[in-house]
Structure formats: structure tokens, C-alpha cells
mmCIF file of C-alpha atoms in Angstrom:
data_model
loop_
_atom_site.group_PDB
_atom_site.id
_atom_site.type_symbol
_atom_site.label_atom_id
_atom_site.label_comp_id
_atom_site.label_asym_id
_atom_site.label_seq_id
_atom_site.Cartn_x
_atom_site.Cartn_y
_atom_site.Cartn_z
ATOM 1 C CA MET A 1 -7.512 9.335 14.098
ATOM 2 C CA LYS A 2 -4.347 7.769 14.573
ATOM 3 C CA LEU A 3 -1.050 7.785 12.202
ATOM 4 C CA ARG A 4 -0.539 4.410 10.878
ATOM 5 C CA SER A 5 3.081 5.289 10.232
ATOM 6 C CA ILE A 6 6.017 8.002 10.042
ATOM 7 C CA THR A 7 7.977 6.733 7.489
ATOM 8 C CA TYR A 8 11.718 7.735 7.029
ATOM 9 C CA PHE A 9 13.275 7.621 3.342
ATOM 10 C CA LEU A 10 16.828 7.302 3.021
ATOM 11 C CA ASP A 11 19.502 5.702 0.825
ATOM 12 C CA PRO A 12 21.358 3.556 3.620
ATOM 13 C CA SER A 13 24.224 2.384 1.103
ATOM 14 C CA PHE A 14 25.558 -1.159 0.975
ATOM 15 C CA PRO A 15 27.473 -2.439 2.837
ATOM 16 C CA LEU A 16 25.242 -0.454 5.347
ATOM 17 C CA ASP A 17 26.381 2.980 6.345
ATOM 18 C CA THR A 18 25.826 2.948 10.092
ATOM 19 C CA GLN A 19 26.108 6.664 10.569
ATOM 20 C CA LYS A 20 23.231 7.137 8.234
ATOM 21 C CA LEU A 21 21.126 4.714 10.334
ATOM 22 C CA LYS A 22 22.049 6.291 13.573
ATOM 23 C CA LEU A 23 20.696 9.749 11.855
ATOM 24 C CA ALA A 24 17.529 8.090 11.302
ATOM 25 C CA GLY A 25 17.242 7.169 14.772
ATOM 26 C CA GLU A 26 17.980 10.663 16.098
ATOM 27 C CA PHE A 27 15.166 11.507 13.589
ATOM 28 C CA LEU A 28 12.822 9.193 15.160
ATOM 29 C CA ARG A 29 13.558 10.313 18.664
ATOM 30 C CA ILE A 30 12.573 13.828 17.626
ATOM 31 C CA ALA A 31 9.489 12.832 15.414
ATOM 32 C CA ARG A 32 7.730 10.383 17.526
ATOM 33 C CA PRO A 33 7.377 12.153 20.761
ATOM 34 C CA ALA A 34 6.536 15.379 18.830
ATOM 35 C CA TYR A 35 3.299 13.745 17.343
ATOM 36 C CA GLU A 36 2.385 11.696 20.420
ATOM 37 C CA ASP A 37 2.667 14.508 23.123
ATOM 38 C CA THR A 38 -0.122 16.250 21.025
ATOM 39 C CA GLY A 39 -2.303 13.306 21.221
ATOM 40 C CA TYR A 40 -1.673 11.629 17.881
ATOM 41 C CA LYS A 41 -1.082 7.677 18.708
ATOM 42 C CA VAL A 42 1.765 6.780 16.417
ATOM 43 C CA GLN A 43 1.221 2.832 15.608
ATOM 44 C CA THR A 44 4.576 2.426 13.762
ATOM 45 C CA ALA A 45 7.954 3.986 12.652
ATOM 46 C CA ARG A 46 8.892 2.606 9.451
ATOM 47 C CA LEU A 47 12.337 2.999 7.235
ATOM 48 C CA ALA A 48 11.963 2.968 3.094
ATOM 49 C CA THR A 49 15.261 2.964 1.026
ATOM 50 C CA VAL A 50 16.065 3.409 -2.510
ATOM 51 C CA PRO A 51 14.919 0.343 -4.793
ATOM 52 C CA PHE A 52 17.205 -2.645 -3.958
ATOM 53 C CA PRO A 53 18.678 -3.103 -7.348
ATOM 54 C CA GLN A 54 20.071 0.458 -7.175
ATOM 55 C CA LEU A 55 21.050 -0.020 -3.573
ATOM 56 C CA MET A 56 22.848 -3.142 -4.467
ATOM 57 C CA ALA A 57 24.223 -2.182 -7.977
ATOM 58 C CA GLY A 58 27.041 -4.947 -8.900
ATOM 59 C CA GLN A 59 26.314 -7.281 -6.162
ATOM 60 C CA LYS A 60 25.173 -10.819 -6.324
ATOM 61 C CA LEU A 61 21.547 -11.270 -5.856
ATOM 62 C CA GLY A 62 22.267 -13.889 -3.018
ATOM 63 C CA LYS A 63 23.057 -10.831 -0.800
ATOM 64 C CA LEU A 64 19.571 -9.513 -0.922
ATOM 65 C CA SER A 65 18.600 -11.872 1.932
ATOM 66 C CA GLN A 66 21.604 -10.685 3.700
ATOM 67 C CA LEU A 67 20.940 -6.807 3.184
ATOM 68 C CA GLY A 68 17.318 -7.376 4.152
ATOM 69 C CA HIS A 69 18.389 -9.102 7.707
ATOM 70 C CA GLU A 70 20.878 -6.648 8.504
ATOM 71 C CA LEU A 71 18.909 -3.782 7.620
ATOM 72 C CA GLU A 72 15.654 -4.944 9.615
ATOM 73 C CA GLU A 73 18.156 -5.630 12.632
ATOM 74 C CA THR A 74 19.785 -2.435 12.587
ATOM 75 C CA ALA A 75 16.863 -0.261 11.868
ATOM 76 C CA GLY A 76 15.178 -2.169 14.654
ATOM 77 C CA ALA A 77 17.680 -1.121 17.081
ATOM 78 C CA GLU A 78 16.742 2.625 16.013
ATOM 79 C CA GLY A 79 13.242 1.973 16.642
ATOM 80 C CA TYR A 80 11.887 1.278 13.140
ATOM 81 C CA ALA A 81 9.301 -1.458 13.157
ATOM 82 C CA TYR A 82 9.219 -2.297 9.366
ATOM 83 C CA ILE A 83 11.558 -1.531 6.511
ATOM 84 C CA SER A 84 10.934 -1.358 2.663
ATOM 85 C CA LEU A 85 13.486 -2.257 0.345
ATOM 86 C CA GLY A 86 11.647 -0.907 -2.769
ATOM 87 C CA HIS A 87 10.977 -2.518 -6.227
ATOM 88 C CA ALA A 88 12.624 -4.753 -8.919
ATOM 89 C CA LEU A 89 12.683 -3.103 -12.195
ATOM 90 C CA PRO A 90 11.436 -4.393 -15.532
ATOM 91 C CA ASP A 91 15.072 -3.838 -17.023
ATOM 92 C CA GLN A 92 16.430 -6.369 -14.613
ATOM 93 C CA LEU A 93 14.311 -9.405 -14.505
ATOM 94 C CA GLU A 94 16.405 -11.677 -12.557
ATOM 95 C CA ASP A 95 16.096 -9.144 -9.671
ATOM 96 C CA TYR A 96 12.440 -10.328 -9.012
ATOM 97 C CA THR A 97 13.539 -14.006 -8.383
ATOM 98 C CA ALA A 98 15.433 -13.070 -5.415
ATOM 99 C CA ILE A 99 12.369 -11.598 -3.747
ATOM 100 C CA PRO A 100 10.687 -14.772 -2.340
ATOM 101 C CA ASP A 101 13.886 -15.905 -0.500
ATOM 102 C CA ALA A 102 14.523 -12.296 0.929
ATOM 103 C CA LEU A 103 10.950 -12.553 2.289
ATOM 104 C CA ALA A 104 11.347 -15.935 3.731
ATOM 105 C CA SER A 105 14.424 -15.025 5.602
ATOM 106 C CA THR A 106 13.231 -11.838 7.205
ATOM 107 C CA GLU A 107 10.479 -10.914 9.154
ATOM 108 C CA ASN A 108 9.733 -7.146 8.964
ATOM 109 C CA ALA A 109 11.211 -6.470 5.375
ATOM 110 C CA PHE A 110 8.839 -5.442 2.602
ATOM 111 C CA PHE A 111 9.669 -5.770 -1.150
ATOM 112 C CA SER A 112 7.758 -4.896 -4.507
ATOM 113 C CA GLY A 113 7.924 -5.289 -7.842
ATOM 114 C CA SER A 114 7.086 -2.604 -10.654
ATOM 115 C CA MET A 115 5.077 -3.979 -13.758
ATOM 116 C CA THR A 116 5.479 -0.630 -15.348
ATOM 117 C CA THR A 117 8.612 0.997 -16.988
ATOM 118 C CA PRO A 118 9.742 4.658 -16.019
ATOM 119 C CA ASP A 119 8.619 5.830 -19.679
ATOM 120 C CA GLY A 120 5.305 4.495 -18.874
ATOM 121 C CA ARG A 121 4.937 1.126 -20.488
ATOM 122 C CA ILE A 122 3.566 -1.921 -19.337
ATOM 123 C CA SER A 123 6.091 -4.974 -19.311
ATOM 124 C CA LEU A 124 4.480 -8.282 -19.899
ATOM 125 C CA PRO A 125 7.584 -10.261 -18.526
ATOM 126 C CA ALA A 126 7.444 -7.991 -15.284
ATOM 127 C CA VAL A 127 3.851 -8.580 -14.964
ATOM 128 C CA ARG A 128 4.585 -12.377 -14.988
ATOM 129 C CA LYS A 129 7.665 -12.072 -12.711
ATOM 130 C CA CYS A 130 5.496 -10.410 -10.177
ATOM 131 C CA ALA A 131 2.833 -13.207 -10.354
ATOM 132 C CA ASP A 132 5.602 -15.533 -9.976
ATOM 133 C CA VAL A 133 6.633 -13.874 -6.758
ATOM 134 C CA ILE A 134 3.155 -14.013 -5.305
ATOM 135 C CA GLN A 135 2.594 -17.510 -6.122
ATOM 136 C CA ARG A 136 6.180 -18.486 -4.687
ATOM 137 C CA ALA A 137 5.675 -16.213 -1.552
ATOM 138 C CA SER A 138 2.652 -17.768 -0.668
ATOM 139 C CA SER A 139 4.159 -21.143 0.550
ATOM 140 C CA ILE A 140 6.387 -19.157 2.735
ATOM 141 C CA SER A 141 3.992 -19.887 5.728
ATOM 142 C CA ALA A 142 1.142 -22.047 5.987
ATOM 143 C CA ASP A 143 -1.381 -19.052 6.200
ATOM 144 C CA GLY A 144 0.062 -17.467 3.064
ATOM 145 C CA PHE A 145 1.004 -14.408 5.290
ATOM 146 C CA GLY A 146 4.170 -13.770 3.447
ATOM 147 C CA ASN A 147 2.492 -11.875 0.557
ATOM 148 C CA LEU A 148 1.673 -9.186 3.164
ATOM 149 C CA ARG A 149 4.979 -7.863 2.451
ATOM 150 C CA PHE A 150 4.989 -7.942 -1.267
ATOM 151 C CA ALA A 151 3.145 -5.965 -3.849
ATOM 152 C CA ALA A 152 3.124 -5.425 -7.555
ATOM 153 C CA LEU A 153 3.262 -1.941 -8.468
ATOM 154 C CA ALA A 154 1.892 0.195 -11.558
ATOM 155 C CA ASN A 155 2.696 3.865 -12.227
ATOM 156 C CA VAL A 156 3.452 4.308 -8.371
ATOM 157 C CA PRO A 157 5.911 7.579 -7.569
ATOM 158 C CA PRO A 158 8.202 7.730 -4.719
ATOM 159 C CA GLY A 159 7.546 9.080 -1.339
ATOM 160 C CA SER A 160 4.428 6.998 -0.216
ATOM 161 C CA PRO A 161 4.376 6.192 3.520
ATOM 162 C CA PHE A 162 2.501 3.011 3.021
ATOM 163 C CA PHE A 163 3.936 -0.228 2.766
ATOM 164 C CA PRO A 164 4.792 -2.226 0.482
ATOM 165 C CA ALA A 165 4.681 0.600 -1.826
ATOM 166 C CA ALA A 166 7.268 2.869 -0.168
ATOM 167 C CA TYR A 167 10.681 3.808 -1.628
ATOM 168 C CA HIS A 168 13.083 6.668 -2.061
ATOM 169 C CA THR A 169 14.617 8.170 -5.054
ATOM 170 C CA GLY A 170 17.755 8.962 -3.477
ATOM 171 C CA GLY A 171 19.765 12.037 -2.195
ATOM 172 C CA GLU A 172 18.860 13.654 1.285
ATOM 173 C CA PRO A 173 16.377 11.878 3.686
ATOM 174 C CA THR A 174 12.858 12.674 3.815
ATOM 175 C CA PHE A 175 9.813 11.675 6.028
ATOM 176 C CA ALA A 176 6.129 11.402 5.409
ATOM 177 C CA LEU A 177 2.994 10.493 7.509
ATOM 178 C CA ALA A 178 0.445 7.826 6.795
ATOM 179 C CA THR A 179 -2.981 8.136 8.593
ATOM 180 C CA GLU A 180 -5.412 5.503 9.929
ATOM 181 C CA ALA A 181 -8.503 7.755 9.588
ATOM 182 C CA ALA A 182 -11.353 5.715 8.222
ATOM 183 C CA ASP A 183 -13.066 6.883 11.490
ATOM 184 C CA LEU A 184 -13.248 10.579 10.127
ATOM 185 C CA ALA A 185 -15.517 9.533 7.237
ATOM 186 C CA VAL A 186 -17.636 7.429 9.276
ATOM 187 C CA ASN A 187 -18.325 10.045 11.681
ATOM 188 C CA ALA A 188 -18.816 12.540 9.278
ATOM 189 C CA PHE A 189 -21.659 10.520 7.381
ATOM 190 C CA ILE A 190 -23.247 9.532 10.885
ATOM 191 C CA GLN A 191 -23.284 13.190 12.113
ATOM 192 C CA SER A 192 -24.584 15.000 9.208
ATOM 193 C CA GLY A 193 -27.938 15.697 8.092
ATOM 194 C CA SER A 194 -27.491 15.794 4.287
ATOM 195 C CA LEU A 195 -24.704 14.327 1.760
ATOM 196 C CA GLU A 196 -23.244 17.850 1.247
ATOM 197 C CA GLU A 197 -22.976 18.638 4.902
ATOM 198 C CA ALA A 198 -21.291 15.140 5.267
ATOM 199 C CA ARG A 199 -18.909 16.104 2.627
ATOM 200 C CA ILE A 200 -18.019 19.640 4.115
ATOM 201 C CA ASN A 201 -17.440 17.972 7.546
ATOM 202 C CA LEU A 202 -15.133 15.260 6.246
ATOM 203 C CA VAL A 203 -13.113 17.918 4.010
ATOM 204 C CA GLN A 204 -12.928 20.176 7.389
ATOM 205 C CA SER A 205 -11.902 17.257 9.474
ATOM 206 C CA MET A 206 -9.310 16.296 7.238
ATOM 207 C CA GLU A 207 -8.004 19.617 6.834
ATOM 208 C CA THR A 208 -8.144 20.476 10.509
ATOM 209 C CA HIS A 209 -5.712 17.293 11.397
ATOM 210 C CA ALA A 210 -3.622 17.948 8.167
ATOM 211 C CA GLN A 211 -2.882 21.568 9.586
ATOM 212 C CA ALA A 212 -2.119 20.140 12.837
ATOM 213 C CA LEU A 213 0.086 17.403 11.638
ATOM 214 C CA THR A 214 1.777 19.704 9.260
ATOM 215 C CA ALA A 215 2.516 22.186 11.922
ATOM 216 C CA ILE A 216 4.092 19.476 13.917
ATOM 217 C CA ALA A 217 6.180 18.386 10.815
ATOM 218 C CA SER A 218 7.561 21.815 10.636
ATOM 219 C CA GLN A 219 8.883 21.796 14.023
ATOM 220 C CA VAL A 220 10.326 18.332 13.314
ATOM 221 C CA GLU A 221 11.848 19.474 9.970
ATOM 222 C CA ARG A 222 13.510 22.506 12.112
ATOM 223 C CA LEU A 223 14.841 20.284 14.726
ATOM 224 C CA SER A 224 16.105 17.225 12.651
ATOM 225 C CA LYS A 225 17.053 18.980 9.347
ATOM 226 C CA VAL A 226 15.075 16.371 7.568
ATOM 227 C CA LYS A 227 12.553 17.628 4.961
ATOM 228 C CA PHE A 228 8.754 16.856 5.212
ATOM 229 C CA GLY A 229 7.403 15.117 2.180
ATOM 230 C CA GLY A 230 3.571 15.410 3.067
ATOM 231 C CA ILE A 231 0.889 13.282 4.167
ATOM 232 C CA ASP A 232 -0.917 10.185 2.687
ATOM 233 C CA PHE A 233 -4.365 10.675 4.020
ATOM 234 C CA SER A 234 -5.741 7.476 2.407
ATOM 235 C CA LEU A 235 -8.075 6.790 5.489
ATOM 236 C CA ALA A 236 -6.774 3.663 5.877
ATOM 237 C CA PRO A 237 -9.068 1.313 8.179
ATOM 238 C CA TYR A 238 -8.970 -0.855 11.151
ATOM 239 C CA PRO A 239 -10.903 -3.851 11.575
ATOM 240 C CA SER A 240 -13.646 -2.653 13.506
ATOM 241 C CA GLN A 241 -16.983 -1.317 12.368
ATOM 242 C CA GLU A 242 -16.355 2.368 13.629
ATOM 243 C CA GLN A 243 -12.982 2.304 11.879
ATOM 244 C CA SER A 244 -14.200 0.723 8.525
ATOM 245 C CA LEU A 245 -14.208 2.472 5.216
ATOM 246 C CA GLY A 246 -16.799 -0.062 4.154
ATOM 247 C CA THR A 247 -19.153 0.993 6.870
ATOM 248 C CA ALA A 248 -18.496 4.825 5.817
ATOM 249 C CA LEU A 249 -19.611 3.986 2.115
ATOM 250 C CA GLU A 250 -22.738 2.033 3.452
ATOM 251 C CA ARG A 251 -23.732 5.238 5.464
ATOM 252 C CA LEU A 252 -24.293 7.050 2.268
ATOM 253 C CA GLY A 253 -26.911 4.753 1.378
ATOM 254 C CA VAL A 254 -25.675 1.485 0.027
ATOM 255 C CA PRO A 255 -27.477 -1.612 1.402
ATOM 256 C CA ARG A 256 -24.435 -4.086 1.034
ATOM 257 C CA LEU A 257 -21.019 -3.015 -0.418
ATOM 258 C CA GLY A 258 -20.455 -4.557 -3.662
ATOM 259 C CA GLU A 259 -24.168 -4.149 -5.025
ATOM 260 C CA HIS A 260 -25.092 -1.361 -7.555
ATOM 261 C CA GLY A 261 -24.518 2.071 -5.958
ATOM 262 C CA SER A 262 -21.121 1.034 -4.406
ATOM 263 C CA LEU A 263 -19.241 2.959 -7.366
ATOM 264 C CA THR A 264 -21.339 5.957 -6.731
ATOM 265 C CA ALA A 265 -20.375 5.883 -3.060
ATOM 266 C CA ALA A 266 -16.747 5.273 -3.746
ATOM 267 C CA ALA A 267 -16.578 8.080 -6.190
ATOM 268 C CA ILE A 268 -18.197 10.565 -3.862
ATOM 269 C CA LEU A 269 -15.955 9.505 -0.973
ATOM 270 C CA ALA A 270 -12.738 9.826 -3.256
ATOM 271 C CA ASP A 271 -13.913 12.897 -4.681
ATOM 272 C CA THR A 272 -14.577 14.355 -1.415
ATOM 273 C CA MET A 273 -11.150 13.768 -0.264
ATOM 274 C CA ASP A 274 -9.759 14.999 -3.305
ATOM 275 C CA GLN A 275 -11.145 18.557 -2.253
ATOM 276 C CA ALA A 276 -9.199 18.676 0.902
ATOM 277 C CA ASP A 277 -6.110 21.266 0.981
ATOM 278 C CA PHE A 278 -2.729 19.835 2.371
ATOM 279 C CA LEU A 279 0.624 18.752 1.352
ATOM 280 C CA ARG A 280 -0.025 15.201 -0.263
ATOM 281 C CA ALA A 281 2.243 12.292 -0.413
ATOM 282 C CA GLY A 282 1.701 8.816 -1.959
ATOM 283 C CA PHE A 283 -1.915 7.622 -2.795
ATOM 284 C CA SER A 284 -4.092 10.023 -0.605
ATOM 285 C CA GLY A 285 -7.120 8.183 -1.984
ATOM 286 C CA LEU A 286 -9.775 5.709 -1.038
ATOM 287 C CA LEU A 287 -8.143 2.589 0.363
ATOM 288 C CA LEU A 288 -10.291 -0.827 0.355
ATOM 289 C CA PRO A 289 -7.984 -3.761 1.821
ATOM 290 C CA ILE A 290 -10.352 -6.755 2.300
ATOM 291 C CA LEU A 291 -8.889 -8.284 5.308
ATOM 292 C CA GLU A 292 -7.932 -4.826 7.109
ATOM 293 C CA ASP A 293 -11.606 -3.925 6.912
ATOM 294 C CA ALA A 294 -14.382 -5.573 8.968
ATOM 295 C CA THR A 295 -17.189 -4.409 6.788
ATOM 296 C CA LEU A 296 -15.347 -5.209 3.162
ATOM 297 C CA ALA A 297 -14.431 -8.577 4.927
ATOM 298 C CA ARG A 298 -18.040 -9.437 6.006
ATOM 299 C CA ARG A 299 -19.275 -8.180 2.545
ATOM 300 C CA ALA A 300 -16.727 -10.666 0.836
ATOM 301 C CA GLU A 301 -17.704 -13.360 3.179
ATOM 302 C CA GLU A 302 -21.330 -12.906 2.215
ATOM 303 C CA GLY A 303 -20.289 -13.038 -1.513
ATOM 304 C CA SER A 304 -21.425 -9.571 -2.383
ATOM 305 C CA LEU A 305 -17.833 -8.185 -2.694
ATOM 306 C CA GLY A 306 -15.270 -9.662 -5.417
ATOM 307 C CA VAL A 307 -12.048 -8.951 -7.055
ATOM 308 C CA LYS A 308 -13.843 -7.454 -10.120
ATOM 309 C CA ASP A 309 -15.741 -5.259 -8.114
ATOM 310 C CA LEU A 310 -12.570 -3.897 -6.426
ATOM 311 C CA LEU A 311 -11.155 -3.370 -9.806
ATOM 312 C CA LEU A 312 -14.174 -1.342 -10.846
ATOM 313 C CA TYR A 313 -13.899 1.039 -7.690
ATOM 314 C CA SER A 314 -10.065 1.454 -8.615
ATOM 315 C CA CYS A 315 -11.564 3.330 -11.708
ATOM 316 C CA VAL A 316 -12.780 6.035 -9.599
ATOM 317 C CA CYS A 317 -10.765 5.908 -6.434
ATOM 318 C CA GLY A 318 -8.353 3.587 -4.448
ATOM 319 C CA THR A 319 -4.957 2.008 -4.431
ATOM 320 C CA GLY A 320 -5.930 -1.192 -6.574
ATOM 321 C CA LEU A 321 -6.346 -4.436 -4.757
ATOM 322 C CA ASP A 322 -5.002 -5.072 -1.372
ATOM 323 C CA CYS A 323 -4.966 -7.877 1.073
ATOM 324 C CA VAL A 324 -7.408 -10.041 -1.237
ATOM 325 C CA PRO A 325 -7.375 -13.909 -0.008
ATOM 326 C CA LEU A 326 -7.173 -16.228 -2.982
ATOM 327 C CA PRO A 327 -7.336 -20.023 -3.207
ATOM 328 C CA GLY A 328 -3.955 -21.658 -2.475
ATOM 329 C CA ASP A 329 -3.696 -23.253 -6.078
ATOM 330 C CA THR A 330 -4.421 -20.164 -7.834
ATOM 331 C CA SER A 331 -1.557 -20.170 -10.700
ATOM 332 C CA ALA A 332 0.887 -17.558 -11.689
ATOM 333 C CA GLU A 333 -0.620 -17.559 -15.064
ATOM 334 C CA SER A 334 -4.124 -16.612 -13.702
ATOM 335 C CA ILE A 335 -2.614 -14.185 -11.236
ATOM 336 C CA SER A 336 -0.749 -12.520 -14.286
ATOM 337 C CA ALA A 337 -3.905 -11.765 -15.996
ATOM 338 C CA VAL A 338 -5.335 -9.993 -13.016
ATOM 339 C CA LEU A 339 -2.129 -8.064 -12.534
ATOM 340 C CA LEU A 340 -2.300 -7.196 -16.249
ATOM 341 C CA ASP A 341 -5.824 -5.657 -15.744
ATOM 342 C CA LEU A 342 -4.651 -3.554 -12.821
ATOM 343 C CA ALA A 343 -1.628 -2.216 -14.763
ATOM 344 C CA SER A 344 -3.697 -1.388 -17.830
ATOM 345 C CA LEU A 345 -6.078 0.717 -15.523
ATOM 346 C CA SER A 346 -3.174 2.613 -13.824
ATOM 347 C CA LEU A 347 -1.725 3.658 -16.989
ATOM 348 C CA ARG A 348 -5.030 4.280 -18.818
ATOM 349 C CA LEU A 349 -6.396 6.451 -16.178
ATOM 350 C CA GLY A 350 -3.076 7.843 -15.348
ATOM 351 C CA LYS A 351 -3.009 6.792 -11.561
ATOM 352 C CA PRO A 352 -0.763 4.756 -9.310
ATOM 353 C CA LEU A 353 -2.308 1.293 -8.350
ATOM 354 C CA THR A 354 -1.213 -1.769 -6.498
ATOM 355 C CA ALA A 355 -1.979 -5.291 -6.114
ATOM 356 C CA ARG A 356 -1.345 -7.176 -2.765
ATOM 357 C CA LEU A 357 -2.881 -10.728 -3.547
ATOM 358 C CA MET A 358 -2.747 -13.369 -0.945
ATOM 359 C CA PRO A 359 -3.217 -17.037 -2.086
ATOM 360 C CA ILE A 360 -3.533 -19.111 1.013
ATOM 361 C CA PRO A 361 -2.167 -22.845 1.068
ATOM 362 C CA GLY A 362 -4.793 -25.388 1.243
ATOM 363 C CA LYS A 363 -7.500 -23.119 0.877
ATOM 364 C CA LYS A 364 -10.348 -23.185 -1.847
ATOM 365 C CA GLU A 365 -12.916 -20.692 -2.992
ATOM 366 C CA GLY A 366 -15.231 -19.933 -0.203
ATOM 367 C CA ASP A 367 -13.384 -21.409 2.777
ATOM 368 C CA LEU A 368 -12.943 -19.106 5.699
ATOM 369 C CA THR A 369 -9.503 -17.729 6.186
ATOM 370 C CA GLY A 370 -7.841 -18.177 9.689
ATOM 371 C CA PHE A 371 -5.508 -15.410 10.362
ATOM 372 C CA ASP A 372 -4.772 -14.688 14.044
ATOM 373 C CA TRP A 373 -3.388 -10.959 13.670
ATOM 374 C CA ALA A 374 -5.097 -8.063 15.455
ATOM 375 C CA TYR A 375 -4.983 -6.037 12.017
ATOM 376 C CA PHE A 376 -6.794 -8.506 10.060
ATOM 377 C CA ALA A 377 -10.609 -9.301 9.860
ATOM 378 C CA ASN A 378 -11.263 -12.804 8.652
ATOM 379 C CA SER A 379 -13.310 -13.444 5.695
ATOM 380 C CA ARG A 380 -13.829 -16.147 2.825
ATOM 381 C CA VAL A 381 -11.194 -16.986 0.081
ATOM 382 C CA LEU A 382 -12.401 -15.264 -3.182
ATOM 383 C CA PRO A 383 -12.423 -16.731 -6.581
ATOM 384 C CA ILE A 384 -10.602 -15.109 -9.526
ATOM 385 C CA SER A 385 -12.243 -15.542 -12.962
ATOM 386 C CA ALA A 386 -8.928 -15.948 -14.975
ATOM 387 C CA SER A 387 -7.266 -18.360 -17.125
ATOM 388 C CA PRO A 388 -3.978 -18.217 -18.444
ATOM 389 C CA LEU A 389 -3.362 -15.667 -21.372
ATOM 390 C CA TYR A 390 -2.084 -16.680 -24.829
ATOM 391 C CA GLY A 391 -1.236 -14.759 -28.052
ATOM 392 C CA PHE A 392 0.203 -11.391 -27.942
ATOM 393 C CA LEU A 393 -0.714 -10.987 -24.208
ATOM 394 C CA ALA A 394 1.681 -13.915 -23.549
ATOM 395 C CA GLY A 395 4.472 -12.311 -25.324
ATOM 396 C CA ASP A 396 7.599 -10.745 -24.143
ATOM 397 C CA GLU A 397 6.771 -7.012 -25.220
ATOM 398 C CA ALA A 398 6.148 -3.763 -23.349
ATOM 399 C CA PHE A 399 3.399 -1.539 -24.574
ATOM 400 C CA SER A 400 2.168 1.863 -23.666
ATOM 401 C CA LEU A 401 -1.254 2.987 -22.908
ATOM 402 C CA ARG A 402 -1.730 6.685 -23.256
ATOM 403 C CA ARG A 403 -3.893 8.138 -20.463
ATOM 404 C CA ARG A 404 -7.291 9.009 -21.772
ATOM 405 C CA SER A 405 -8.243 12.601 -22.103
ATOM 406 C CA PRO A 406 -11.550 14.123 -23.053
ATOM 407 C CA ARG A 407 -11.931 15.450 -26.466
#
């Protein structure tokens, strides 16, 4: 198991308060060796701010690119590989339009857009704005890689260390940990003689690591005076068979992920993770990113796993739709329909979900992706069954969906 990220949350002010960023650097010089000296490899250090509309209150939108560039440069000098500037908000729709240019002018800055309001409603205009960002960001580079740094959010609370969903609420800085721990599930299911034993082994493994990580966090907290916000134990994968959540799910007895039985496997794994006792941050759920998981990528390439399957599995687990390759000519209207389904699931089920969709310029349904990146496993471009919405669903209202409760 590795740490995908140590994420530091702060309000850096704008113009940037260099003293705050120096303190962020001092924290990292304490935290990173504290984990690495005990055997945990730290892949990245990341910095997340308050949502950029709050950070830039009263400033012109054209300055978002400037802010992103300045912050990634300053944070980079302090050891942070990536930054997240949070999400645009439905009550300020013009803020969404600045995101594609900010993505194009930065290399390591992440952004997001909220489709839901703070009082728990879905904003139809905000859904469409998120779809517009995805469609525009797809052309930043020839491989559609720009959308790796943008996500549409539904019902997502602050404090998640996973990007692009990470943001801070303000106040004093905090930190949280994101794991890369799909291998824990794979090993638990390989080395166990029964389903019950496998579940017990996974919970014990998670809790053992969580206790160690939390003990180190307490030391870091004492030395740095930065509050620990918890662990997002979402079992993030790496594109190899032994570190694949798809492999873990198939070890339960599903011949090919995407076939019937897959939902049960996902529910079992998610329910098992829920039983582990630790200080939770962010999603702490089952993460199924197509392009980051070797088995998921292969099943998508073979045609057994699609967008509707991933939406279905989000009902029992997961963070939504992540790293999903789509045809380059997918319209913003069609993307809106997918995003609206995801937002509706989020509110009706009372859980955070995100969508990171990646239309790839020049690619059509069934074409092979051609990413050259160590953290991606190539697959095929997936179709989406969506046409432009009309009538009430094409309007400008915000509507509520109450969380379903048993009667």
C-alpha cells in the first residue's frame, strides 16, 4: 500500500500570501519524511484551497489563469506537485466559463464545478455549465488530457484529499491522506478461504494501516500544529493487475466485470470497507476509474463494461464516473444528460458523487485510446446513450430530491 497523496488545505488569500505558503512548505518538510521513514511511499503532495470564487471575491474572472499559474509555481517551489482551486458555484454561473482557459494556461492546477446547491438542489444551468467545461476542455490538447484536471461535483463535502474534488472551507489549515491501496483488497480475496474470511482480512488490513497512518499523523499534528482531517481510504488503483480493483471484484467470483454479479461484488466490497474503523475523510469508498485500472480498462475495451454499468455501481458504492474516455464529438448536450443522472443519484441516495469525463478529439466509439502516461491503462472509447434533453429538463430551474428513506 502507498499514499497517493498528502493533501494540505488552506486559504492562501489573493493576492497570494507568501507566508501562508511558506508555512505549507514547512508542514510538508515535517509530514513527508514522517511517513516515508516508516515505509510508506508518498507519491505526491497536493495543496487545495477554498473555492476560487470565494478566493477571488471581487476580482475579474480573467485573473483566474493568473492565480492558477502563480499558485502552482509558488506551491511547486514548496514541494507540492498539484494544486486544486476548488469549484465554481451554481449561484455564480459566469465562473464556470473561466475554467477552460485556466486549465489551458496551467499544467498542474485542478478545478471543479458544482452541479448541486448548498441547500441540496440540482441546478440545471450548473449541470449544463459543467458539460460546457468538459466539452471545451477536451480540445486543450490533442489527447483530451485536459479533462483529467476537471470534475463535475454533486453533493461533495470539503476535505477530500483526492483531486479534482478537493477543497477547503476556510479557517485554519488542515491535512488529509489519500491511499493507493487496491492491493489490500486483491490480497485479501486471494489469500482467504471463504468470503467471510476475505472480508474480515480486508477490514483488519485497512484498520492496521489506518492505525499506523493516524499515529504518524498525530506526531505530524503535534510538530506542525496543523490539524489532521482523516484518511480517504478509497482503495485507489494503479494500472497493473495486482493493484486493480477490477481484479479484486472479479476475485469474488465475477467472470468479467460488467456482467451480472458485478453489482453484488461492488456492494460487498463497499460494505466491507464501511466496516473498517478509522477517521474518515472524503469518499472512503469504492473507486472505479476506467483508465487508471488495468482490469477495468480491459473490460471496457472488450465491451462488457460501459458508462451505464458504472452509474449502476455508483448506487452501492463509488465516487461516480471517473476517467471515462468518450468520443471526441460528444456534444455538451449529451454530456449534460449523463451529468444530470449522476447528480440525481447523488441526492436521492444522499452520497457524494463526481464525474470526470474525457472526450478525446478525433476518436470515435470503439477506437483505442493512446495515452502515454504511467498512471493510465489504455482502453477503448466508450459510447454514451444520450441525446439533448428538452422540456422541463432543459429549463433553468433548480429542483430538490429528498434522500430516500425506508417507510
